[in-house]
Each structure stands twice: as C-alpha cells, then as structure tokens.
Short mmCIF file of C-alpha atoms and ligand atoms in Angstrom, two decimals:
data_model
loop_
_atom_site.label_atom_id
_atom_site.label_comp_id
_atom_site.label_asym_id
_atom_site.label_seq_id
_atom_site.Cartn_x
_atom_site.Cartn_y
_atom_site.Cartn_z
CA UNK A 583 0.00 0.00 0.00
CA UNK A 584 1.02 3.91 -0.13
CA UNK A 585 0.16 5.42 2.66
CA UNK A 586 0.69 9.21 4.13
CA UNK A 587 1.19 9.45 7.68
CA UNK A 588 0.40 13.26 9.39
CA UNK A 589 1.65 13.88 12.67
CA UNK A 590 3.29 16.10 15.39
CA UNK A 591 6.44 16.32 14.87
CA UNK A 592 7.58 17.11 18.99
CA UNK A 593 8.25 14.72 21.68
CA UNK A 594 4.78 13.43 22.61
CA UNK A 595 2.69 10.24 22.50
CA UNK A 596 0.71 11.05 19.76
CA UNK A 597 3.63 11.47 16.78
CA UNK A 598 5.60 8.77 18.74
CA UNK A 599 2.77 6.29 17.57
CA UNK A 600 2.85 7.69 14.38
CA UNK A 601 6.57 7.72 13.75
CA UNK A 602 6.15 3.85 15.25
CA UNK A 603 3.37 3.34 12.54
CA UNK A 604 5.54 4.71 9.79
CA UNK A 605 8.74 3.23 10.26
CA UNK A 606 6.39 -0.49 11.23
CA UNK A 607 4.59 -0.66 8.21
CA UNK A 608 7.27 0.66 6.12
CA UNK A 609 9.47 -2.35 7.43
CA UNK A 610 6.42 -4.39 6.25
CA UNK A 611 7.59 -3.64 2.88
CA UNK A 612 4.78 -0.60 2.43
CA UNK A 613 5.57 2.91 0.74
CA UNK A 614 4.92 5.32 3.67
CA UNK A 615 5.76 8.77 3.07
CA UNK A 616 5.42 10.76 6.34
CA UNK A 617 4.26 14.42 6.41
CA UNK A 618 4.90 17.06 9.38
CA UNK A 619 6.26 20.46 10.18
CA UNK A 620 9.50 18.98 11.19
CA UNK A 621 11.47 15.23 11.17
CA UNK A 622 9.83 13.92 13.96
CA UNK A 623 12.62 13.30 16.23
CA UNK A 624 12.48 8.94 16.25
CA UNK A 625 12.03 9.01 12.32
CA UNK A 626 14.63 6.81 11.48
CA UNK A 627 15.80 8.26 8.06
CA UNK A 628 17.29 5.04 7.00
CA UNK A 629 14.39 3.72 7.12
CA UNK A 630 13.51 1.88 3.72
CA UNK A 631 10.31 2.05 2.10
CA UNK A 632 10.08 5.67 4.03
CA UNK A 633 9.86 9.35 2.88
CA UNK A 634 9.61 12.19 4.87
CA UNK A 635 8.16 15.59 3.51
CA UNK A 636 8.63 18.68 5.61
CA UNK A 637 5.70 21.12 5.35
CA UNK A 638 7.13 24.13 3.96
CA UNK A 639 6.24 27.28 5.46
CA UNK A 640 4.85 30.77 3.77
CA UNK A 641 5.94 33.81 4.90
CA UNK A 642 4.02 36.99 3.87
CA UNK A 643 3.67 39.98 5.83
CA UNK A 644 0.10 40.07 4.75
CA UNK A 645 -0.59 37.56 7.40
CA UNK A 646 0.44 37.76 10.83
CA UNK A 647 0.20 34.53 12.05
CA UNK A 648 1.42 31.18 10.21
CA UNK A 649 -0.48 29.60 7.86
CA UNK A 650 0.16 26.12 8.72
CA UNK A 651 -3.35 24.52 7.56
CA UNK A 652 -3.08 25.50 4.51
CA UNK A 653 0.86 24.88 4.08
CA UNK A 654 -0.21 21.35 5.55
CA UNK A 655 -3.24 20.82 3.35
CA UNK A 656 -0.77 21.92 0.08
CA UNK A 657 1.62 19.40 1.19
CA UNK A 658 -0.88 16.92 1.73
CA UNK A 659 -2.67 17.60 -1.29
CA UNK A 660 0.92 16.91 -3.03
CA UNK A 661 2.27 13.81 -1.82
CA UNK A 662 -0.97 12.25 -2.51
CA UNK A 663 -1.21 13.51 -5.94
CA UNK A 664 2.81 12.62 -6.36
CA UNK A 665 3.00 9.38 -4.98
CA UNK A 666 -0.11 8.09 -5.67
CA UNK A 667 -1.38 7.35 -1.99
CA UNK A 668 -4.13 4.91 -1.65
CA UNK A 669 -4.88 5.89 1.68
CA UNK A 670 -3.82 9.18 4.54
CA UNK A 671 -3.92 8.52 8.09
CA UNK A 672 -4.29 11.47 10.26
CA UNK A 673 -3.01 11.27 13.83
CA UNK A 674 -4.99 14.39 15.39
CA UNK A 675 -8.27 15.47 14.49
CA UNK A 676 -7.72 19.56 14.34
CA UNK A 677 -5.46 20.46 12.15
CA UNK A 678 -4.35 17.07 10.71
CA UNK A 679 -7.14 15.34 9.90
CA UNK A 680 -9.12 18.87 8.76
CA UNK A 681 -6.18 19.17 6.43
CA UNK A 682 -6.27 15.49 4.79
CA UNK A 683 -10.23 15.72 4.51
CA UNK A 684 -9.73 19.11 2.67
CA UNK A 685 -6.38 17.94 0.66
CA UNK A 686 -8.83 14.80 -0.68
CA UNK A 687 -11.58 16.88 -1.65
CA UNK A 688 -9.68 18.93 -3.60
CA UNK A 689 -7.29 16.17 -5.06
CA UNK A 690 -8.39 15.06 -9.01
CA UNK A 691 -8.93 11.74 -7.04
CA UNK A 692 -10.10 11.71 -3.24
CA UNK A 693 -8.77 8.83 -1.31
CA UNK A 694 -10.25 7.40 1.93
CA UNK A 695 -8.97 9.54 5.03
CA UNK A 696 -8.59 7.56 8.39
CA UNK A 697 -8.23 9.91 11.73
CA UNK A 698 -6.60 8.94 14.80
CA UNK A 699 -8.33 10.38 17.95
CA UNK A 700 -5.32 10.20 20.56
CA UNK A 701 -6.79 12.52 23.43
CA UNK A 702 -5.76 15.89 23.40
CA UNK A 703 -7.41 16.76 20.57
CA UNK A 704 -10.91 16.48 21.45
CA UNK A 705 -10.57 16.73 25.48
CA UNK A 706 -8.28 19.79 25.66
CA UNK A 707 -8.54 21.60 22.48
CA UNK A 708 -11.88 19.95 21.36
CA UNK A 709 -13.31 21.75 24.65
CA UNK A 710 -12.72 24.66 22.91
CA UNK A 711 -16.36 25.97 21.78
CA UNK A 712 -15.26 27.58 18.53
CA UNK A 713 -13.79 24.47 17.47
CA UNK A 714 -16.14 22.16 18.42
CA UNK A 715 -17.31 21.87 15.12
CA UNK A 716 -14.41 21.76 13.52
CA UNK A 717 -13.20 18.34 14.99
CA UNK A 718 -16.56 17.38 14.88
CA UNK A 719 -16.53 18.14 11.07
CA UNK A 720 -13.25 16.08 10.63
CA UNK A 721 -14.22 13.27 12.56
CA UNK A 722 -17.59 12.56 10.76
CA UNK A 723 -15.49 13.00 7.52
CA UNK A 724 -13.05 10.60 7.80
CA UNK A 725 -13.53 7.57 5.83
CA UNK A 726 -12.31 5.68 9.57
CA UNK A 727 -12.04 6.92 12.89
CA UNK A 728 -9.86 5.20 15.45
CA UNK A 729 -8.78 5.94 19.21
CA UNK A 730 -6.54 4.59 21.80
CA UNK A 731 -8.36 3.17 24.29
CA UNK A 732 -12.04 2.10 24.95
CA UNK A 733 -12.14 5.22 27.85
CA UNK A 734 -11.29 7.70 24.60
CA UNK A 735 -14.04 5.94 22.77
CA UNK A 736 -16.37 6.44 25.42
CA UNK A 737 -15.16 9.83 25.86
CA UNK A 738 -15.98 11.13 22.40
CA UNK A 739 -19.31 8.94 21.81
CA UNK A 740 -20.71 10.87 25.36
CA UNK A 741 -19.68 14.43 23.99
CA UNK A 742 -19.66 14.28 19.99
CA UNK A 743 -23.23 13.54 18.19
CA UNK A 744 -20.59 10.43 15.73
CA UNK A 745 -21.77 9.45 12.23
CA UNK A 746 -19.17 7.18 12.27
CA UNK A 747 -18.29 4.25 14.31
CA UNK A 748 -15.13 4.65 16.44
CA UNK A 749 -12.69 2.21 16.66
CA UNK A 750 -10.66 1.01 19.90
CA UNK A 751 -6.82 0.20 18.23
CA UNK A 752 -4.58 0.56 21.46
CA UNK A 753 -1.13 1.90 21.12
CA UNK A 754 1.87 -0.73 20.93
CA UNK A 755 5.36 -0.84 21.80
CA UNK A 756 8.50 -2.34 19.99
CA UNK A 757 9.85 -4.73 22.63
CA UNK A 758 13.18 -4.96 21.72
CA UNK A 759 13.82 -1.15 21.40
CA UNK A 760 12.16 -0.70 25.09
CA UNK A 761 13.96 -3.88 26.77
CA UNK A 762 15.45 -4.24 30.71
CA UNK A 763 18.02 -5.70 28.74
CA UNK A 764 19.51 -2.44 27.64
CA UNK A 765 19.82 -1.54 31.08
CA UNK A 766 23.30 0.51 31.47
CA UNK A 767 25.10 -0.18 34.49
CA UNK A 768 27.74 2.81 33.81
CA UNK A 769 24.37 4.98 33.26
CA UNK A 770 22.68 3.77 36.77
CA UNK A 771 26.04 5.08 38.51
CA UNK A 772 26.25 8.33 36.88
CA UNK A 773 22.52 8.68 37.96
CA UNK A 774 22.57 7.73 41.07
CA UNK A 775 24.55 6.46 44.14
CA UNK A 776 24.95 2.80 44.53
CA UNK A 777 22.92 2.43 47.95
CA UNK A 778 20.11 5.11 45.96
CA UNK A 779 16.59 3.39 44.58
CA UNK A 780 15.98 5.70 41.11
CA UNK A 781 12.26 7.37 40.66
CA UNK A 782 11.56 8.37 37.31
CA UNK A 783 8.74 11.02 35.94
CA UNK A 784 9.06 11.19 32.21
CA UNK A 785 6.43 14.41 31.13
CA UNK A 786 5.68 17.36 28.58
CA UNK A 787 5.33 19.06 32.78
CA UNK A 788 1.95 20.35 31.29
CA UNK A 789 -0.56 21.06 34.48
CA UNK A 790 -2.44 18.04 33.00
CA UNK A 791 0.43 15.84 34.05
CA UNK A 792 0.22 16.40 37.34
CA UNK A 793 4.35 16.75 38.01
CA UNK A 794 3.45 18.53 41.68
CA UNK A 795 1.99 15.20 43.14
CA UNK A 796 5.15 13.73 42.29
CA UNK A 797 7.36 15.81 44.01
CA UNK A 798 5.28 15.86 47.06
CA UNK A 799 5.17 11.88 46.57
CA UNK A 800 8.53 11.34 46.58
CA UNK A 801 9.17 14.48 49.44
CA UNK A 802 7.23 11.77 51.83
CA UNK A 803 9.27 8.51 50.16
CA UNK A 804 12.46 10.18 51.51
CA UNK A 805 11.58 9.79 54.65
CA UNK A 806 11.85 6.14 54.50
CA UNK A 807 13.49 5.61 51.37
CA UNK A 808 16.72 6.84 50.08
CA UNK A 809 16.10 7.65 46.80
CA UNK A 810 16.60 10.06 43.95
CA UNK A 811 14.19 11.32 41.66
CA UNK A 812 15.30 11.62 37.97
CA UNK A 813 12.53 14.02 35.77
CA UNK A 814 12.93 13.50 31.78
CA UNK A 815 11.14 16.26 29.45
CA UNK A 816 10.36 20.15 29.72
CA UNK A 817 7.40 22.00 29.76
CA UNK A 818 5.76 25.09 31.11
CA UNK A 819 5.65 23.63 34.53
CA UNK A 820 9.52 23.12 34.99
CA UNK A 821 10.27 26.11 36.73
CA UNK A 822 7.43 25.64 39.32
CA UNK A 823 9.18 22.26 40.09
CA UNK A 824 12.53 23.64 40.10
CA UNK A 825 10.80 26.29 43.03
CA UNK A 826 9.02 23.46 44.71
CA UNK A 827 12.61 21.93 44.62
CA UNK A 828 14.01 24.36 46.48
CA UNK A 829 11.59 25.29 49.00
CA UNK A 830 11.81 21.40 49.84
CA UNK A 831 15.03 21.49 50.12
CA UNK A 832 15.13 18.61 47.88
CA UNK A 833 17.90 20.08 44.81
CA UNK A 834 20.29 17.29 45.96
CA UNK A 835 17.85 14.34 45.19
CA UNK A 836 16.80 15.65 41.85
CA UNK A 837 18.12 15.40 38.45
CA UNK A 838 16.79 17.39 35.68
CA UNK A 839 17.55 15.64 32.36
CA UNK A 840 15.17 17.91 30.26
CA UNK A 841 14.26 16.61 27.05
CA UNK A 842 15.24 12.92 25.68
CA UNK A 843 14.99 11.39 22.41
CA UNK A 844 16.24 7.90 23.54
CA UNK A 845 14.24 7.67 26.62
CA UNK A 846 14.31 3.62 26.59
CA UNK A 847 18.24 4.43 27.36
CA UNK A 848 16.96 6.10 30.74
CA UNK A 849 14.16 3.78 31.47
CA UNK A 850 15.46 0.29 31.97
CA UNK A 851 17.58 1.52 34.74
CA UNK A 852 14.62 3.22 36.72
CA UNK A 853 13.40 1.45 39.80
CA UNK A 854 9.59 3.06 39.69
CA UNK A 855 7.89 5.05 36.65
CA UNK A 856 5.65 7.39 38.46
CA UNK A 857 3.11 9.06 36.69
CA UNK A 858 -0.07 10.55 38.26
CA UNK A 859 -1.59 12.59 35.51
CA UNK A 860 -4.94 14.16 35.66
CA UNK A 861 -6.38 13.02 31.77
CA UNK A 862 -4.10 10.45 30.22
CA UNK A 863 -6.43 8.62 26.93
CA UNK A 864 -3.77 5.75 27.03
CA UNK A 865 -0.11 6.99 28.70
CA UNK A 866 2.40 5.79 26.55
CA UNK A 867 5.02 6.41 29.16
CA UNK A 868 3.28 3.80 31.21
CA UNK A 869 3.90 1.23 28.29
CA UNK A 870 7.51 2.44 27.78
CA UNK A 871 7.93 1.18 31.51
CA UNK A 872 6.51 -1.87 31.72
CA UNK A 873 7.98 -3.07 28.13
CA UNK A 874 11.40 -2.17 30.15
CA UNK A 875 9.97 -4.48 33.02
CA UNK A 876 9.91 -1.20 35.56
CA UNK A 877 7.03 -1.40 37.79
CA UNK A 878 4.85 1.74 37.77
CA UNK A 879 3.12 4.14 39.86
CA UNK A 880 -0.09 5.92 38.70
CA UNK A 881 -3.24 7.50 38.38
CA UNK A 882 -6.40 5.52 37.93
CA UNK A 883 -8.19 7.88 35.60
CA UNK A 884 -9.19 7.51 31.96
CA UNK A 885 -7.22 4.94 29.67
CA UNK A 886 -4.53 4.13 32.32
CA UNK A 887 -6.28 0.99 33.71
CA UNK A 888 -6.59 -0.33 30.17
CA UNK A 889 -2.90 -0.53 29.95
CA UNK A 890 -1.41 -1.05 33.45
CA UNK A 891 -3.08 -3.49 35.97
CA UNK A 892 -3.60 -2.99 39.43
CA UNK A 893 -1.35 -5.07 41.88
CA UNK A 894 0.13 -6.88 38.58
CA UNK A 895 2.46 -4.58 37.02
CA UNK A 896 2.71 -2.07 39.69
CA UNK A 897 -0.19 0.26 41.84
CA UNK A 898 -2.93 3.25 40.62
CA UNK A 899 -4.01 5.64 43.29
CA UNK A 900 -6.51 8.69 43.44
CA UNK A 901 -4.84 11.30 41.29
CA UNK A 902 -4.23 13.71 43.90
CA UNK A 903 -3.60 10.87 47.08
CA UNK A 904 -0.25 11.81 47.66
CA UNK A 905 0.16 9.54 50.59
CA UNK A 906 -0.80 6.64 48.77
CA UNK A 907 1.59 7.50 45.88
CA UNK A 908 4.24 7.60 47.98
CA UNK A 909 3.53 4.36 50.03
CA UNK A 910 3.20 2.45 46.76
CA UNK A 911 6.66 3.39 45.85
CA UNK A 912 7.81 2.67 49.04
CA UNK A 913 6.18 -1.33 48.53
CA UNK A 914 8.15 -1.26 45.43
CA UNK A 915 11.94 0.05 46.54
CA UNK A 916 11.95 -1.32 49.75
CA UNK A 917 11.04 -5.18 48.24
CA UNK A 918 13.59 -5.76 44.91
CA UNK A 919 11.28 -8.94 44.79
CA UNK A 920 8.19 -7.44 44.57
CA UNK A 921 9.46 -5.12 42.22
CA UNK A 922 10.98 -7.48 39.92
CA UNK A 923 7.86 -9.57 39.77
CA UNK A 924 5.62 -6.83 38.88
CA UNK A 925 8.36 -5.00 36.55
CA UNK A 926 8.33 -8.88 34.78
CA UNK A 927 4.32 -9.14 34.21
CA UNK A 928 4.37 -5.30 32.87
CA UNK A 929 6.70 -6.61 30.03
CA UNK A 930 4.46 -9.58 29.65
CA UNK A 931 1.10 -7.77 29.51
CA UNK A 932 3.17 -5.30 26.96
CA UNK A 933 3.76 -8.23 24.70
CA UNK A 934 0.60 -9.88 24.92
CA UNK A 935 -1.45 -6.91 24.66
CA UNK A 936 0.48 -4.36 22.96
CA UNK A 937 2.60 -5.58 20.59
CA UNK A 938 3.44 -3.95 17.15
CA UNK A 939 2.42 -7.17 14.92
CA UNK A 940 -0.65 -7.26 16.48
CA UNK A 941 -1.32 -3.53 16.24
CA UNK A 942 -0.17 -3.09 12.86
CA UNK A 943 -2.39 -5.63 11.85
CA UNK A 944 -5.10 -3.73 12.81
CA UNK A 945 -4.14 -1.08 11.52
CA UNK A 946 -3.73 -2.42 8.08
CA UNK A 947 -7.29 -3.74 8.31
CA UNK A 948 -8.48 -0.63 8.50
CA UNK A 949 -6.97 0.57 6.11
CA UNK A 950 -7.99 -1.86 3.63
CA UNK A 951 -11.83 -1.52 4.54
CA UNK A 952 -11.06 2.33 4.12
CA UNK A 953 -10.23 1.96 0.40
CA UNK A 954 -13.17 -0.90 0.20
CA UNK A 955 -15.61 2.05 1.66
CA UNK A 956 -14.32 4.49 -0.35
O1 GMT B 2277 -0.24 13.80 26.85
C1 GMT B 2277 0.13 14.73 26.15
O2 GMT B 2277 0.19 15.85 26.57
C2 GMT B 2277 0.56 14.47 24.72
C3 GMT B 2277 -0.53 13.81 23.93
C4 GMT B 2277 -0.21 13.81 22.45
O3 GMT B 2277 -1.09 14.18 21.71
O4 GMT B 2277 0.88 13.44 22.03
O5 GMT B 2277 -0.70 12.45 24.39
C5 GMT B 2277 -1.92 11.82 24.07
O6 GMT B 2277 -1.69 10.80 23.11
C6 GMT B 2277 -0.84 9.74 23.58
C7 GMT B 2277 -0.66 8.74 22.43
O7 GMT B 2277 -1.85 8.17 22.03
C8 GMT B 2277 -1.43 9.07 24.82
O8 GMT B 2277 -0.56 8.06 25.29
C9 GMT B 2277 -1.63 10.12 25.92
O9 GMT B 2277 -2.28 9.51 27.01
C10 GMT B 2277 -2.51 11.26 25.38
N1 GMT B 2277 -2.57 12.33 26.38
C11 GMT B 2277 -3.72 12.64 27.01
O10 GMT B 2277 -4.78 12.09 26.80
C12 GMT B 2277 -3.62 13.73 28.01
#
C-alpha cells in the first residue's frame, strides 16, 4: 500500500505512535511517506520504504500569524497527488485530519482519510467551543475513525453527536527497542549512588500531568526511602518544580535531564515510573515502563487501567492521594522482589497486549476496509 502518515512532529505520544506506525509498516515492505512540520525526532531516516516531507512554510507579511493549515493541506494535497497514496492517516483530528479531509476533496482523485483520535485533541482543544465543530466536522469526515483506548471511545461517543463508528486500536510498543536488557550499568552510577533506589517522571510538565503530586510523593518517600528522583522532558511547569525543589530542600535528590529522544536508554535503569496525571487517553510512558519491566506508579483515571493493571504490574491511586503515591513506591523500593515480579508481568502484559504485529495488523485492516468504503 502507499500510505501518508500526518503527525506532530515534537516529543509526545501522539507522533511517537505515528513515527512507530511509519517506520512499522514501512518495514512491512509498504511505501509510507510521512508528512509534518519537522522530522519527527524517532524518524529513522534510514528507514527503507520511508519518505519524509517537511511542510514548507509561507511567509508573507500580509498575514500575521502562520499559515500552517493551509501549508499542511498543500503538502498533503501533493504527496498524494505525487505518490499516488491509496490511503492518509491522520493522527490528530484539528489540524491534521481537517487538512487530509480538505487535501482529498480537492485532489483530481479523493482517497479514503482515516483519523486517529489520541486525546488531546478532542478533550483539551476539542473543549474549545469555537472548534467544536471543527473536529466534529473532521471526525464525521473521515472515511475511519480510530482511538486509543475504549475510555477515549467512550469519551468522544458521550460528547460528539458520531456518524461514524469509532474504533478502539490501542497503542503498541517495539519490545526490543524498550527492553530491561539495555539496562546501562555505567548509566545507573552516573545517575545515582549505589545504595540510591531511582524514581523516574518522564512528562511534557503540562498542568495536565500532574508533576506537583510527584514531588510531594517522593518528598514523603524520603523519609523512608533513600532515593533520587530523575525528571525526563520540559514544559511550562519546569520552573514551578525547580521552586518546589528548592523550598523542599530537595535540589540534591533531583536530576533534571530535560528533554530525551532515547528515553528507553533512561528507562530500563529506573526502579519506579511514576506518573499521576490528571487526563491520560492511554499513557504511553506507562507502556515504555513496563515493556522495560519497571514497575509503575499511577493514576487511575481515563485509559490508564486499560494498559497497566492494578497489583500486577505495579499500583494506581486517586490522582491527587499523595500519601498513597508515595507508600506504593515505598512497597516497590523497599522489596527488589516485589518489584521485579511486577516490573516482569508489565513486560508480559506489553507483549501480549500491545505488541506492534498485532497492532499493525489492525491497523492495516483498517486501512484496507477504508479503500473498500471508499
Ligand atoms: O499527553 C500529552 O500531553 C501528549 C498527547 C499527544 O497528543 O501526544 O498524548 C496523548 O496521546 C498519547 C498517544 O496516544 C497518549 O498516550 C496520551 O495519554 C494522550 N494524552 C492525554 O490524553 C492527556
């Protein structure tokens, strides 16, 4: 098949499964050709079977702010004209998939669009009453409409009147990219003392994520733990942790990495993946974890308890139960066996559950009853 792939082109779940999607199916031996502001930062170029097509920007005083849409739509519009695409997948309903339904209309010959709900989109910015319709519009125009989790189907049937049925494909992980066994003895030592468990928070530090509960989580875990708390990722919440920091007089135990590409370098040699967001559709970071057989601490809200289970591959607490946070990492660091055998079933439930083959299946089926609809 040819198939366009539009996604964000940042650090974030949403054009990580995309990038994972393009570089899968292209090893499959299908011509993907991948469309975005920028390289998304895992798109292998090496890849073969791939192309990547930057979306090039206008400039003209006329207008003062970008026209990306449009510059997205033209690109759009040109790669499936070029290359002949049978089919465009969409990750993102405003601007992404707005751009491939328009691109298609336009286009001699319309192809089947398929969108990719992945959370954001419709509960952050879709809350947004002028836009409303918009990702309404581009949902009930897509040939196929897909999410990440049964929660984000829910989600979107309860608040957007659907002409379309919405289909649960859950995000997958590549198992031997995101392995304990790359777990870096030389890297565990520059992170942390010998005698020192390792916390991790991996986050955008958007309010959404929640990175407050886990400083005050891991403030209590010091008390009976000696630990260290290593945060990957930036965001606009950074500095407020960096005060928090301070005023807890906790600089010593806490490493800022900032932003990652190769984050399964950093996971493997974590001892907890904490992560008590507020909204999380699925929580890819969750995944990461377990496919790197680190037990994690959570959240229980939305998507999370379709991917981690309770008890089995680590704990979920109230979002904001700090106390319960922190005694769940304490079960964890203080008992390496405990730890282990719940670090061990999150890489099993990854592979049975999550695995690219089975995903990319899935994906490829809808595809194919895309074109058959169209
Ligand atoms: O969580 C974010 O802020 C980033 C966002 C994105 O669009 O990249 O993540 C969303 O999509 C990911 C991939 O499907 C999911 O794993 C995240 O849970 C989801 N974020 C939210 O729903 C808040």
């Amino acid at each position: 098949m040819r198939i366009g792939i539009v996604c964000h082109p940042s650090i974030g779940g949403s054009g990580l499964v995309a990038t994972q999607l393009a570089m899968g199916l292209a090893q499959r031996g299908h011509q993907v050709h991948v469309i975005s502001r920028e390289r998304p930062f895992k798109l292998d170029p090496a890849t073969p079977n791939l192309m990547f097509h930057p979306v090039d920007p206008v400039h003209y005083p006329l207008f003062s702010d970008p026209l990306y849409t449009y510059t997205l739509t033209a690109k759009i519009l040109e790669v499936m004209t070029e290359h002949q695409l049978d089919v465009v997948h969409a990750h993102y309903s405003i601007p992404h998939s707005l751009s491939a339904i328009l691109a298609s209309a336009i286009a001699p010959r319309g192809i089947p669009v398929i969108t990719t709900i992945h959370g954001t989109d419709v509960t952050v910015i879709g809350q947004d009453k002028g836009l409303y319709a918009l990702n309404l519009h581009s949902m009930n125009q897509s040939t196929r409409l897909t999410t990440v989790s049964h929660y984000q189907r829910d989600y979107v049937l309860e608040h957007f009147p659907l002409e379309r049925p919405l289909e649960v494909i859950h995000n997958f992980i590549d198992l031997e990219v995101f392995s304990p066994a790359h777990a870096s003895l030389t890297l565990r030592r520059e992170l942390a003392a010998d005698d020192e468990k390792i916390v991790m928070h991996v986050s955008n530090f958007r309010p959404i994520k929640n990175s407050d509960a886990v400083l005050s989580a891991f403030y209590q875990l010091t008390a009976r733990v000696k630990a260290r708390l290593v945060l990957l990722g930036t965001g606009p919440d950074i500095d407020m942790i960096k005060m928090r920091c301070r005023d807890l007089n906790l600089l010593e135990q806490v490493t800022f990495l900032g932003d990652v590409t190769h984050v399964e370098q950093y996971l493997p040699v974590a001892d907890c993946v904490i992560q008590p967001s507020y909204r999380e559709s699925f929580g890819m970071v969750l995944l990461e974890a377990m496919a790197c057989a680190v037990p994690t601490v959570s959240s229980n809200v939305d998507g999370i308890t379709e991917v981690v289970e309770h008890g089995v591959t680590g704990f979920v607490a109230d979002t904001d139960d700090v106390q319960a946070l922190a005694a769940y990492m304490e079960t964890l660091l203080s008992c390496d066996a405990t730890a282990r055998a719940m670090g061990q079933a999150g890489r099993e439930r990854a592979a049975r559950l999550f695995s690219p083959q089975r995903q990319l299946s899935a994906y490829l089926a809808c595809y194919r009853r895309a074109i058959h609809a169209h």
